[in-house]
CSV table of C-alpha atoms in Angstrom, one decimal:
chain,number,residue,atom,x,y,z
A,1,MET,CA,0.0,0.0,0.0
A,2,LYS,CA,1.3,3.4,-0.9
A,3,LYS,CA,2.2,5.6,2.1
A,4,VAL,CA,0.2,8.8,2.3
A,5,THR,CA,2.4,11.8,3.1
A,6,LYS,CA,0.5,14.4,5.0
A,7,GLU,CA,1.0,18.1,4.4
A,8,LYS,CA,2.6,19.6,7.5
A,9,ILE,CA,1.3,22.8,9.1
A,10,LEU,CA,3.7,24.4,11.6
A,11,ILE,CA,1.9,26.3,14.5
A,12,LEU,CA,4.2,28.5,16.6
A,13,THR,CA,3.0,29.4,20.0
A,14,GLY,CA,4.3,30.6,23.4
A,15,ASN,CA,3.7,29.7,27.0
A,16,TYR,CA,3.3,33.3,28.3
A,17,GLY,CA,-0.3,33.0,29.4
A,18,ASP,CA,-2.5,30.2,28.3
A,19,GLY,CA,-4.3,32.1,25.4
A,20,HIS,CA,-1.5,31.6,22.8
A,21,ILE,CA,-1.4,27.8,23.5
A,22,GLN,CA,-5.2,27.5,23.5
A,23,VAL,CA,-5.5,29.0,20.1
A,24,ALA,CA,-2.8,26.7,18.7
A,25,GLN,CA,-4.6,23.7,20.2
A,26,ALA,CA,-7.9,25.0,18.8
A,27,LEU,CA,-6.5,25.1,15.3
A,28,GLN,CA,-4.9,21.7,15.7
A,29,ASP,CA,-8.2,20.1,16.8
A,30,ALA,CA,-10.2,21.8,14.0
A,31,MET,CA,-7.6,20.7,11.5
A,32,ARG,CA,-7.8,17.1,12.5
A,33,ILE,CA,-11.6,17.2,12.3
A,34,ARG,CA,-11.9,19.1,9.0
A,35,PHE,CA,-8.7,18.3,7.2
A,36,PRO,CA,-7.3,15.0,8.4
A,37,HIS,CA,-4.9,14.8,5.4
A,38,MET,CA,-2.9,17.6,7.1
A,39,GLU,CA,-0.5,17.2,10.0
A,40,PRO,CA,-0.5,20.1,12.5
A,41,VAL,CA,2.8,20.4,14.4
A,42,ILE,CA,2.7,22.7,17.5
A,43,ILE,CA,6.0,24.1,18.7
A,44,ASP,CA,6.6,26.4,21.7
A,45,PHE,CA,8.5,29.2,19.9
A,46,MET,CA,10.4,30.5,23.0
A,47,GLU,CA,11.3,27.0,24.2
A,48,TRP,CA,12.7,26.1,20.8
A,49,VAL,CA,14.5,29.3,19.9
A,50,HIS,CA,15.7,30.2,23.5
A,51,PRO,CA,15.8,26.9,25.4
A,52,TYR,CA,18.3,28.1,28.0
A,53,VAL,CA,16.4,31.3,29.1
A,54,ASN,CA,12.8,30.5,28.2
A,55,HIS,CA,11.8,29.2,31.7
A,56,LEU,CA,13.4,32.1,33.5
A,57,SER,CA,12.1,34.8,31.1
A,58,ARG,CA,8.5,33.4,31.4
A,59,ILE,CA,8.7,33.6,35.2
A,60,VAL,CA,10.1,37.1,35.0
A,61,TYR,CA,7.4,38.2,32.6
A,62,LEU,CA,4.5,36.8,34.7
A,63,ARG,CA,5.8,38.3,37.9
A,64,ALA,CA,6.5,41.6,36.3
A,65,VAL,CA,3.0,41.8,34.9
A,66,LYS,CA,1.5,41.0,38.3
A,67,THR,CA,3.9,43.1,40.4
A,68,PHE,CA,4.3,46.2,38.1
A,69,PRO,CA,1.2,46.2,36.0
A,70,GLN,CA,1.3,50.0,35.5
A,71,VAL,CA,4.8,49.8,34.0
A,72,TYR,CA,3.6,47.1,31.7
A,73,GLY,CA,0.6,49.1,30.7
A,74,TYR,CA,2.7,52.2,30.0
A,75,LEU,CA,5.1,50.3,27.7
A,76,TYR,CA,2.1,48.6,26.0
A,77,GLN,CA,0.5,52.0,25.2
A,78,LYS,CA,3.8,53.6,24.2
A,79,THR,CA,4.3,50.8,21.6
A,80,ARG,CA,0.7,50.4,20.4
A,81,LYS,CA,1.6,52.1,17.1
A,82,GLN,CA,4.8,51.5,15.3
A,83,ASN,CA,7.5,54.0,16.4
A,84,SER,CA,11.2,54.0,17.4
A,85,LEU,CA,10.5,52.3,20.7
A,86,SER,CA,8.4,49.5,19.2
A,87,ASN,CA,11.0,49.0,16.5
A,88,ILE,CA,13.7,48.6,19.1
A,89,ILE,CA,11.7,46.0,20.9
A,90,LYS,CA,11.0,44.1,17.7
A,91,THR,CA,14.7,44.1,16.9
A,92,VAL,CA,15.7,42.9,20.4
A,93,PHE,CA,13.1,40.1,20.4
A,94,SER,CA,13.2,38.9,16.8
A,95,THR,CA,16.3,36.8,17.4
A,96,GLY,CA,16.8,33.1,16.8
A,97,ILE,CA,16.9,33.0,13.0
A,98,GLY,CA,19.3,30.0,12.9
A,99,ARG,CA,17.3,27.9,15.3
A,100,MET,CA,14.1,28.8,13.4
A,101,MET,CA,15.6,27.8,10.0
A,102,LYS,CA,16.7,24.5,11.5
A,103,LEU,CA,13.1,23.8,12.6
A,104,ILE,CA,11.7,24.7,9.2
A,105,ASN,CA,14.2,22.5,7.4
A,106,GLU,CA,13.3,19.6,9.6
A,107,ILE,CA,9.5,20.0,9.3
A,108,GLN,CA,9.2,21.3,5.8
A,109,PRO,CA,5.8,23.0,6.5
A,110,ALA,CA,3.4,24.1,3.8
A,111,ILE,CA,2.5,27.1,5.9
A,112,VAL,CA,3.5,28.6,9.3
A,113,ILE,CA,0.9,29.9,11.7
A,114,SER,CA,2.0,32.1,14.6
A,115,THR,CA,-0.2,32.6,17.7
A,116,PHE,CA,2.6,34.3,19.5
A,117,PRO,CA,3.8,37.8,18.4
A,118,LEU,CA,7.5,37.2,18.7
A,119,ALA,CA,7.2,34.1,16.4
A,120,ALA,CA,5.5,36.2,13.8
A,121,GLY,CA,8.4,38.7,14.0
A,122,VAL,CA,11.1,36.0,13.3
A,123,MET,CA,9.1,34.5,10.4
A,124,SER,CA,8.8,38.0,8.8
A,125,LYS,CA,12.5,38.5,9.2
A,126,LEU,CA,13.3,35.2,7.5
A,127,LYS,CA,11.1,36.2,4.6
A,128,SER,CA,12.7,39.6,4.4
A,129,TYR,CA,16.1,38.0,4.1
A,130,GLY,CA,14.8,35.7,1.3
A,131,LEU,CA,15.6,32.6,3.3
A,132,ILE,CA,12.0,31.2,3.0
A,133,ASP,CA,9.0,31.7,0.8
A,134,ILE,CA,6.5,29.8,3.0
A,135,PRO,CA,3.1,31.5,3.5
A,136,THR,CA,2.8,32.9,7.0
A,137,VAL,CA,-0.4,33.6,9.1
A,138,THR,CA,-0.7,35.4,12.4
A,139,THR,CA,-3.6,34.8,14.7
A,140,ILE,CA,-4.2,37.6,17.2
A,141,THR,CA,-5.4,36.2,20.5
A,142,ASP,CA,-7.0,39.3,22.0
A,143,HIS,CA,-9.9,41.7,21.2
A,144,THR,CA,-7.4,44.4,20.3
A,145,ASP,CA,-4.5,45.5,18.1
A,146,HIS,CA,-0.8,46.2,18.8
A,147,SER,CA,2.2,47.0,16.7
A,148,LEU,CA,4.1,43.9,18.0
A,149,TRP,CA,1.7,41.7,16.1
A,150,ILE,CA,2.3,43.6,12.8
A,151,TYR,CA,5.1,42.7,10.4
A,152,PRO,CA,5.5,43.5,6.7
A,153,TYR,CA,6.0,39.9,5.4
A,154,THR,CA,2.9,38.4,7.1
A,155,ASP,CA,0.6,37.1,4.5
A,156,GLN,CA,-2.6,36.9,6.5
A,157,TYR,CA,-4.0,38.0,9.9
A,158,ILE,CA,-6.7,36.2,11.7
A,159,VAL,CA,-8.7,38.5,14.0
A,160,GLY,CA,-11.5,38.2,16.5
A,161,SER,CA,-13.8,41.0,15.4
A,162,ARG,CA,-14.5,43.8,12.9
A,163,SER,CA,-13.2,46.4,15.3
A,164,VAL,CA,-9.8,44.7,15.4
A,165,LEU,CA,-9.8,44.5,11.6
A,166,ASP,CA,-10.5,48.2,11.4
A,167,SER,CA,-7.7,48.9,13.9
A,168,LEU,CA,-5.2,46.9,11.8
A,169,ILE,CA,-6.2,48.8,8.7
A,170,GLN,CA,-5.4,52.0,10.7
A,171,LEU,CA,-2.0,50.5,11.4
A,172,GLY,CA,-1.4,50.1,7.7
A,173,VAL,CA,-2.4,46.5,7.0
A,174,GLU,CA,-4.3,46.0,3.8
A,175,GLU,CA,-7.8,44.8,4.3
A,176,VAL,CA,-7.3,41.9,1.9
A,177,ARG,CA,-4.7,40.5,4.3
A,178,ILE,CA,-7.1,40.4,7.3
A,179,ALA,CA,-9.8,37.7,8.0
A,180,ASP,CA,-12.4,38.5,10.6
A,181,THR,CA,-13.2,34.9,11.7
A,182,GLY,CA,-13.4,35.2,15.5
A,183,ILE,CA,-10.6,34.1,17.8
A,184,PRO,CA,-10.2,30.3,17.2
A,185,ILE,CA,-11.5,28.3,20.1
A,186,ARG,CA,-11.6,24.5,20.6
A,187,PRO,CA,-14.5,22.5,19.0
A,188,GLN,CA,-15.9,21.4,22.4
A,189,PHE,CA,-17.2,25.0,22.9
A,190,SER,CA,-19.5,24.5,19.9
A,191,GLN,CA,-21.2,21.5,21.4
A,192,SER,CA,-24.7,21.5,22.9
A,193,ILE,CA,-24.4,20.4,26.6
A,194,GLU,CA,-27.3,19.5,28.8
A,195,ARG,CA,-27.2,21.5,32.0
A,196,GLU,CA,-28.9,19.2,34.4
A,197,LYS,CA,-27.1,16.1,33.4
A,198,THR,CA,-23.7,17.8,33.4
A,199,ALA,CA,-24.3,19.5,36.8
A,200,LYS,CA,-25.1,16.1,38.4
A,201,LYS,CA,-22.0,14.7,36.8
A,202,TYR,CA,-19.9,17.0,39.0
A,203,GLY,CA,-22.1,16.9,42.1
A,204,LEU,CA,-23.6,20.3,41.5
A,205,ASP,CA,-27.2,21.5,41.9
A,206,PRO,CA,-28.6,22.3,38.5
A,207,HIS,CA,-31.3,24.5,39.9
A,208,MET,CA,-29.1,26.7,42.1
A,209,PRO,CA,-27.7,30.1,40.8
A,210,THR,CA,-24.2,29.1,39.7
A,211,VAL,CA,-21.2,31.4,39.3
A,212,LEU,CA,-18.0,30.2,37.6
A,213,VAL,CA,-14.8,32.0,38.8
A,214,MET,CA,-11.9,31.8,36.4
A,215,GLY,CA,-8.5,33.3,37.2
A,216,GLY,CA,-6.7,32.3,34.0
A,217,GLY,CA,-4.2,29.4,33.6
A,218,CYS,CA,-2.1,30.8,36.5
A,219,GLY,CA,-5.0,31.5,38.8
A,220,MET,CA,-4.2,35.2,39.0
A,221,ILE,CA,-7.6,36.6,40.0
A,222,GLY,CA,-8.5,39.3,42.5
A,223,ASP,CA,-6.7,39.2,45.8
A,224,GLY,CA,-7.0,35.5,46.4
A,225,SER,CA,-9.1,34.2,49.3
A,226,SER,CA,-10.0,37.7,50.5
A,227,THR,CA,-11.8,38.5,47.3
A,228,ILE,CA,-13.7,35.2,47.4
A,229,ARG,CA,-14.7,35.6,51.0
A,230,GLU,CA,-16.4,38.9,50.2
A,231,PHE,CA,-19.1,36.8,48.4
A,232,ASP,CA,-20.5,35.9,51.8
A,233,GLN,CA,-22.0,39.4,51.7
A,234,LEU,CA,-24.5,38.2,49.0
A,235,PRO,CA,-28.0,38.0,50.3
A,236,GLN,CA,-28.8,34.5,48.8
A,237,PRO,CA,-26.8,31.3,48.8
A,238,VAL,CA,-25.0,30.7,45.5
A,239,GLN,CA,-23.1,27.8,44.0
A,240,PHE,CA,-19.5,28.8,43.2
A,241,ILE,CA,-17.3,26.9,40.8
A,242,ILE,CA,-13.8,28.2,41.4
A,243,VAL,CA,-11.0,27.2,38.9
A,244,CYS,CA,-7.6,28.0,40.3
A,245,GLY,CA,-5.6,26.9,37.3
A,246,HIS,CA,-2.0,26.1,38.1
A,247,ASN,CA,-2.2,28.0,41.3
A,248,GLU,CA,-2.2,25.1,43.7
A,249,LYS,CA,-1.4,27.3,46.7
A,250,LEU,CA,-4.6,29.3,46.1
A,251,ARG,CA,-6.7,26.1,45.8
A,252,ILE,CA,-5.4,24.8,49.1
A,253,GLU,CA,-5.9,28.2,50.8
A,254,LEU,CA,-9.5,28.5,49.6
A,255,SER,CA,-10.3,24.9,50.5
A,256,GLU,CA,-9.4,25.8,54.1
A,257,LYS,CA,-10.8,29.3,54.4
A,258,LEU,CA,-14.1,28.7,52.6
A,259,LYS,CA,-15.2,25.7,54.8
A,260,SER,CA,-17.6,27.9,56.7
A,261,SER,CA,-19.0,29.7,53.7
A,262,LYS,CA,-22.8,29.8,53.4
A,263,HIS,CA,-22.4,29.1,49.7
A,264,ARG,CA,-21.8,25.8,47.9
A,265,ILE,CA,-18.2,25.7,46.8
A,266,TYR,CA,-16.7,23.5,44.0
A,267,LEU,CA,-12.9,23.9,43.8
A,268,THR,CA,-10.6,22.7,41.1
A,269,GLY,CA,-7.1,23.2,39.7
A,270,TYR,CA,-6.2,23.2,36.0
A,271,ILE,CA,-8.8,21.3,34.0
A,272,ASN,CA,-9.7,20.4,30.5
A,273,TYR,CA,-13.5,20.5,30.9
A,274,VAL,CA,-14.1,24.2,31.3
A,275,HIS,CA,-16.8,24.0,28.5
A,276,GLU,CA,-18.9,21.8,30.7
A,277,LEU,CA,-18.6,24.1,33.7
A,278,MET,CA,-19.5,27.1,31.5
A,279,ALA,CA,-22.6,25.2,30.4
A,280,VAL,CA,-23.9,24.8,34.0
A,281,SER,CA,-23.1,28.4,35.0
A,282,ASP,CA,-25.2,31.5,34.9
A,283,ILE,CA,-22.4,34.0,35.2
A,284,MET,CA,-18.6,33.9,34.9
A,285,ILE,CA,-16.2,36.0,36.9
A,286,THR,CA,-12.9,36.2,35.1
A,287,LYS,CA,-9.9,38.2,34.2
A,288,PRO,CA,-10.5,39.4,30.6
A,289,GLY,CA,-8.2,37.2,28.6
A,290,GLY,CA,-9.1,37.1,24.9
A,291,VAL,CA,-9.6,33.4,24.5
A,292,THR,CA,-11.4,32.6,27.7
A,293,THR,CA,-13.9,35.4,27.1
A,294,PHE,CA,-14.5,34.3,23.5
A,295,GLU,CA,-15.2,30.8,24.8
A,296,ALA,CA,-17.7,32.3,27.2
A,297,ILE,CA,-19.4,34.1,24.3
A,298,ALA,CA,-19.6,30.8,22.5
A,299,MET,CA,-21.3,29.3,25.5
A,300,GLU,CA,-23.7,32.3,25.8
A,301,LEU,CA,-22.4,33.0,29.3
A,302,PRO,CA,-22.6,36.5,30.7
A,303,MET,CA,-19.4,37.8,32.3
A,304,LEU,CA,-18.3,39.9,35.2
A,305,LEU,CA,-14.8,41.1,34.5
A,306,CYS,CA,-12.2,42.1,37.2
A,307,LYS,CA,-8.6,43.0,37.7
A,308,PRO,CA,-7.6,43.5,34.0
A,309,ILE,CA,-3.9,44.0,33.4
A,310,PRO,CA,-3.3,47.5,31.9
A,311,GLY,CA,-2.7,46.8,28.2
A,312,GLN,CA,-4.4,44.1,26.2
A,313,GLU,CA,-6.7,43.0,29.0
A,314,GLN,CA,-7.9,46.6,29.6
A,315,ASP,CA,-8.6,46.8,25.8
A,316,ASN,CA,-10.6,43.5,26.1
A,317,VAL,CA,-12.7,45.0,28.9
A,318,GLU,CA,-13.6,47.9,26.7
A,319,PHE,CA,-14.5,45.7,23.8
A,320,LEU,CA,-16.6,43.2,25.8
A,321,VAL,CA,-18.5,45.9,27.9
A,322,HIS,CA,-19.2,47.9,24.7
A,323,SER,CA,-20.5,44.7,23.1
A,324,GLY,CA,-22.9,44.2,25.9
A,325,VAL,CA,-21.7,40.7,26.9
A,326,ALA,CA,-20.0,41.7,30.2
A,327,ILE,CA,-19.9,44.2,33.0
A,328,HIS,CA,-16.8,45.4,34.8
A,329,ALA,CA,-16.1,45.5,38.5
A,330,GLU,CA,-13.5,48.2,38.7
A,331,LYS,CA,-12.3,47.5,42.2
A,332,SER,CA,-12.0,44.2,44.1
A,333,TRP,CA,-14.4,45.4,46.8
A,334,ASP,CA,-16.9,46.2,44.1
A,335,LEU,CA,-17.1,42.6,43.0
A,336,ALA,CA,-19.7,41.2,45.4
A,337,GLU,CA,-22.0,44.2,44.8
A,338,ARG,CA,-21.8,43.9,41.0
A,339,LEU,CA,-22.4,40.2,41.3
A,340,SER,CA,-25.4,40.7,43.5
A,341,GLU,CA,-26.8,43.2,40.9
A,342,LEU,CA,-26.4,40.6,38.1
A,343,LEU,CA,-27.9,37.7,40.1
A,344,GLY,CA,-30.9,39.9,40.9
A,345,ASP,CA,-31.6,41.1,37.4
A,346,ALA,CA,-32.8,38.3,35.1
A,347,LYS,CA,-33.7,40.8,32.4
A,348,LEU,CA,-30.1,42.1,32.2
A,349,LEU,CA,-28.7,38.6,32.2
A,350,GLN,CA,-31.0,37.6,29.3
A,351,HIS,CA,-30.0,40.7,27.4
A,352,MET,CA,-26.3,39.9,27.8
A,353,ILE,CA,-27.0,36.3,26.5
A,354,GLU,CA,-28.8,37.7,23.5
A,355,ASN,CA,-25.8,40.0,22.8
A,356,THR,CA,-23.4,37.0,22.6
A,357,LYS,CA,-25.4,35.9,19.5
A,358,GLN,CA,-24.1,38.9,17.5
A,359,PHE,CA,-20.8,36.9,17.2
A,360,HIS,CA,-20.3,33.6,15.5
A,361,PRO,CA,-17.7,31.9,17.7
A,362,LYS,CA,-18.8,28.3,17.4
A,363,GLU,CA,-17.2,28.0,13.9
A,364,SER,CA,-14.3,30.4,14.5
A,365,ALA,CA,-11.6,27.7,14.3
A,366,PHE,CA,-13.0,26.3,11.1
A,367,ALA,CA,-13.5,29.7,9.6
A,368,SER,CA,-9.9,30.5,10.5
A,369,LEU,CA,-8.7,27.3,8.8
A,370,LYS,CA,-10.6,28.3,5.7
A,371,ALA,CA,-8.8,31.6,5.5
A,372,ILE,CA,-5.5,30.0,6.2
A,373,ILE,CA,-5.9,27.4,3.4
A,374,GLU,CA,-6.9,30.2,1.0
A,375,THR,CA,-3.7,31.9,1.9
A,376,VAL,CA,-1.7,28.8,1.0
A,377,GLU,CA,-3.5,28.5,-2.4
A,378,MET,CA,-3.1,32.1,-3.2
A,379,ASN,CA,0.6,32.1,-2.4
A,380,ARG,CA,1.5,28.7,-3.8
A,381,ALA,CA,-0.4,27.6,-6.9
A,382,SER,CA,1.0,24.1,-6.6
A,383,GLY,CA,0.4,23.9,-2.8
A,384,ILE,CA,-2.2,22.2,-0.7
A,385,LYS,CA,-5.3,20.8,-2.5
A,386,ILE,CA,-8.3,20.9,-0.2
A,387,SER,CA,-11.0,18.2,0.1
A,388,SER,CA,-13.6,18.8,2.7
């Protein structure tokens, strides 16, 4: 029997927050469903290009963002548009050409997709030097724009909304190079999930008001246990599902300090069934990461946003509140009051649910793949032949 050689698709991502990895996995999962003759290969760009400093630089980045958010926000805004500072940063971080060429020569991909901005920068530099002629696509993982995503030799941009498309045009990107498909999310968020059956699966009460609390992959939400304990001020008992992510210290702390809470508490660490917990929830409290909030939109789940990092998360807040799918608790001590308002206003919650339907997130990963494949065909007439 003749061996079938699959066309390889290289997906470059980065473990600096879970969003970049989640989008890479969403594209991989969608590709395996819709285009099984292709072989997606996910590579952590920083781990590959900078193996000796990646772990340390990731820790420094996450701690810096948490400890000095205003400094991060200042630099973010100063480099939003292309200028001398943003060009310096691009030059400093677009290193690793030799290692990147080695990877490309090993994999021989038909196309390279970047869900991490530094990866997009290196791919653009390789093309500018004439070292490769592979089509390149960049998937922006937030509801906003920034110059560090934008490079002259990127063939296609995948964006989450019309507003981001318009912003990229303002930054000088041709509209034909932008596809407004929605942020790619994993196929399980497009499934229909029965609330009562799923709630019982996890020992939850399907008829009790249920609030999902998400802190992102690193569990960086609010002020830890002090924030959660403020929910005891709520007039009615509520069922809380609290996802602490990789923050095991917070999970242990909450399990001890919430023993006497009047609410029902379901605590978990990092999980792969968030879609099921979203399906049984009435409201989600979360930091405004681009991917998590787009997953919530797909599940028609109203959001209460808190503690945004100045920068892309603040931009996400503005987009989501303006779209009518979320409200924002500007201070930690305001969280319980805003939650009480939402729980007591069924009409507002229903209005927020209806607003989620203006988006089309359930097919976003597949729509993104369609735009990606079209890029391959436009750039390489003898490239991938698609069969649905």
